[in-house]
Amino acid sequence: MKQLLIINGHPNKQSFNYALANAYKEGALKTNANLTQINIADLNFNPNLKFGYQQRTPLESDLIIAIEKIKKADHIVWVFPMWWYGYPAIMKGFIDRTFLPGIAFQPIEGKALPKKLFKGKTSRIIITSDSPRWYDYLFMKSPAIQQFKKGTLHFCGIKPVKVTYIAPLKNSTIEFREKWLKKVTFLGEEQQ
């Protein structure tokens, strides 16, 4: 049975991102996947990697549970907004505190690149934005997607990583949002 994990990186429970995460979940529940979810905003943890990689910052119990869910997952769906062409601070802190040496990757003495400890996992990024996709791609070179997809997920061995870019969200119509909720529900049914 496929282990599916949805991680919501938006700090606001009233956001469209929560509706998108729920739409994916609704679709996935129609399948035989074993589904778990993490709403980062619900976790109790310090997002600051206090000592960098010089010393392990003690993990809070919520992070220990989250790491176990990530390790168990075959497919991880990330739902988050793009803010300032990056992702929310709470999500960055979550990644800093959970995607650690010995957990997500293992440095190898004398080698530039580490051993990827999350090989065999796949992922889907569902990202919302107020910037049209063409502007993000042509003028900004997709920094949030590149950083997260290549700099984090690929770095730790998670491939392939598919991207669903939903924009522009600001001043969007109910029809626009409903269309995307249906598409994301279908992604959940397909477990993509």
Coordinates of C-alpha atoms in Angstrom, one line a residue:
M1 CA 0.0 0.0 0.0
K2 CA 1.4 3.4 -1.0
Q3 CA 2.3 5.7 1.9
L4 CA 1.1 9.2 1.0
L5 CA 2.0 12.3 3.0
I6 CA 0.6 15.8 2.5
I7 CA 2.6 18.7 4.0
N8 CA 0.9 22.1 4.2
G9 CA 3.3 25.0 4.5
H10 CA 0.8 27.8 4.8
P11 CA 0.6 29.4 8.3
N12 CA -3.1 30.5 7.9
K13 CA -5.8 27.8 8.2
Q14 CA -8.3 30.0 6.4
S15 CA -6.0 30.1 3.3
F16 CA -6.8 28.6 -0.2
N17 CA -3.7 26.4 0.4
Y18 CA -5.7 24.6 3.1
A19 CA -8.6 24.1 0.7
L20 CA -6.1 22.7 -1.9
A21 CA -4.5 20.3 0.7
N22 CA -8.0 19.1 1.6
A23 CA -8.9 18.7 -2.1
Y24 CA -5.9 16.5 -2.7
K25 CA -6.7 14.5 0.4
E26 CA -10.3 14.1 -0.7
G27 CA -9.1 12.6 -4.0
A28 CA -6.5 10.4 -2.3
L29 CA -9.0 9.0 0.1
K30 CA -10.8 7.5 -2.9
T31 CA -7.8 5.2 -3.4
N32 CA -6.2 2.5 -1.3
A33 CA -3.3 4.8 -0.3
N34 CA -2.4 5.1 3.4
L35 CA -2.7 8.9 3.9
T36 CA -1.2 11.1 6.6
Q37 CA -0.9 14.9 6.8
I38 CA 1.2 17.5 8.4
N39 CA 0.1 21.1 8.8
I40 CA 3.3 22.8 9.7
A41 CA 1.4 25.7 11.5
D42 CA 0.0 23.1 14.0
L43 CA 3.5 22.0 15.1
N44 CA 5.2 23.2 18.2
F45 CA 8.9 23.8 17.3
N46 CA 11.6 26.4 17.1
P47 CA 12.1 27.0 13.3
N48 CA 15.6 28.3 14.0
L49 CA 18.5 25.9 13.3
K50 CA 20.3 27.3 16.3
F51 CA 23.7 25.7 15.8
G52 CA 23.6 25.2 12.1
Y53 CA 25.2 21.9 11.3
Q54 CA 28.0 22.2 14.0
Q55 CA 25.8 20.7 16.7
R56 CA 22.3 19.0 16.5
T57 CA 19.6 21.2 17.9
P58 CA 17.4 18.9 20.1
L59 CA 14.3 17.8 18.2
E60 CA 10.9 18.7 19.7
S61 CA 8.4 15.8 19.8
D62 CA 6.3 17.2 16.9
L63 CA 9.4 17.2 14.7
I64 CA 10.3 13.6 15.7
I65 CA 6.8 12.5 14.6
A66 CA 7.0 14.6 11.4
I67 CA 10.4 13.0 10.5
E68 CA 8.9 9.5 11.0
K69 CA 6.1 10.4 8.7
I70 CA 8.5 11.7 6.0
K71 CA 10.7 8.6 6.3
K72 CA 7.6 6.3 5.9
A73 CA 6.2 8.2 2.9
D74 CA 6.5 7.0 -0.6
H75 CA 5.0 10.2 -2.1
I76 CA 5.1 13.6 -0.5
V77 CA 2.8 16.4 -1.6
W78 CA 3.8 19.9 -0.5
V79 CA 1.2 22.7 -0.6
F80 CA 2.5 26.3 0.0
P81 CA 2.3 29.9 -1.2
M82 CA 5.1 31.7 -2.9
W83 CA 6.0 34.8 -0.9
W84 CA 8.8 37.1 -2.1
Y85 CA 9.7 34.3 -4.6
G86 CA 10.4 31.9 -1.8
Y87 CA 8.3 30.0 0.7
P88 CA 6.9 30.9 4.1
A89 CA 9.4 31.2 7.0
I90 CA 7.6 28.5 9.0
M91 CA 8.1 26.1 6.1
K92 CA 11.8 27.0 5.7
G93 CA 12.2 26.5 9.4
F94 CA 10.5 23.1 9.2
I95 CA 12.8 22.0 6.4
D96 CA 15.9 23.3 8.2
R97 CA 14.9 21.4 11.4
T98 CA 13.8 18.1 9.7
F99 CA 15.9 17.6 6.5
L100 CA 19.1 17.0 8.5
P101 CA 22.3 15.1 8.1
G102 CA 21.8 11.5 8.9
I103 CA 18.0 11.9 8.2
A104 CA 17.7 13.3 4.7
F105 CA 21.3 13.1 3.5
Q106 CA 24.6 11.8 4.7
P107 CA 27.8 13.8 4.1
I108 CA 30.6 11.6 2.7
E109 CA 34.2 12.3 3.7
G110 CA 36.2 13.7 0.8
K111 CA 33.1 14.0 -1.5
A112 CA 31.4 17.2 -2.6
L113 CA 27.9 15.7 -2.6
P114 CA 26.3 13.6 0.1
K115 CA 24.5 10.2 0.1
K116 CA 20.9 10.9 -0.7
L117 CA 18.8 9.2 2.1
F118 CA 15.4 9.8 0.6
K119 CA 15.9 7.9 -2.7
G120 CA 12.9 6.0 -3.9
K121 CA 10.5 8.8 -2.8
T122 CA 8.5 11.0 -5.2
S123 CA 6.9 14.3 -4.7
R124 CA 4.4 16.9 -6.0
I125 CA 4.7 20.6 -5.3
I126 CA 1.5 22.6 -5.3
I127 CA 2.5 26.2 -5.2
T128 CA 0.2 29.3 -5.2
S129 CA 1.3 32.7 -6.3
D130 CA 0.1 36.2 -7.3
S131 CA 2.7 36.3 -10.1
P132 CA 1.7 34.8 -13.4
R133 CA 3.7 31.7 -14.3
W134 CA 5.3 33.3 -17.3
Y135 CA 6.7 36.1 -15.2
D136 CA 8.0 33.7 -12.5
Y137 CA 9.6 31.6 -15.2
L138 CA 11.0 34.1 -17.7
F139 CA 12.0 37.0 -15.5
M140 CA 12.5 35.5 -12.1
K141 CA 13.8 32.1 -13.2
S142 CA 11.4 30.3 -10.8
P143 CA 13.5 30.7 -7.6
A144 CA 11.1 29.1 -5.1
I145 CA 10.6 26.1 -7.3
Q146 CA 14.3 25.7 -8.2
Q147 CA 15.4 26.1 -4.6
F148 CA 12.9 23.6 -3.2
K149 CA 12.8 21.1 -6.1
K150 CA 16.5 20.9 -6.8
G151 CA 18.1 22.4 -3.8
T152 CA 16.2 20.4 -1.2
L153 CA 14.2 17.5 -2.7
H154 CA 16.5 16.3 -5.4
F155 CA 19.5 16.9 -3.1
C156 CA 18.0 14.4 -0.7
G157 CA 17.1 11.9 -3.5
I158 CA 13.4 12.7 -4.0
K159 CA 12.6 12.2 -7.7
P160 CA 10.7 12.9 -9.8
V161 CA 9.2 16.1 -8.4
K162 CA 6.2 17.4 -10.3
V163 CA 5.0 21.0 -10.0
T164 CA 1.5 22.5 -10.1
Y165 CA 1.7 26.3 -10.2
I166 CA -1.6 28.0 -9.4
A167 CA -1.7 31.8 -10.3
P168 CA -2.6 34.5 -10.2
L169 CA -4.4 34.0 -6.9
K170 CA -4.9 37.6 -6.0
N171 CA -8.4 38.8 -7.1
S172 CA -9.1 35.4 -8.5
T173 CA -12.7 34.4 -9.1
I174 CA -14.6 31.6 -7.4
E175 CA -14.7 29.8 -10.7
F176 CA -10.9 29.9 -11.0
R177 CA -10.5 28.5 -7.5
E178 CA -13.2 25.8 -8.0
K179 CA -11.5 24.7 -11.2
W180 CA -8.2 24.3 -9.4
L181 CA -9.8 22.5 -6.5
K182 CA -11.2 20.0 -9.0
K183 CA -7.8 19.6 -10.7
V184 CA -6.1 19.0 -7.4
T185 CA -8.7 16.5 -6.3
F186 CA -8.0 14.6 -9.5
L187 CA -4.2 14.7 -8.7
G188 CA -5.1 13.1 -5.4
E189 CA -7.1 10.4 -7.1
E190 CA -4.1 9.7 -9.4
Q191 CA -1.7 10.0 -6.4
Q192 CA 0.5 12.3 -8.4

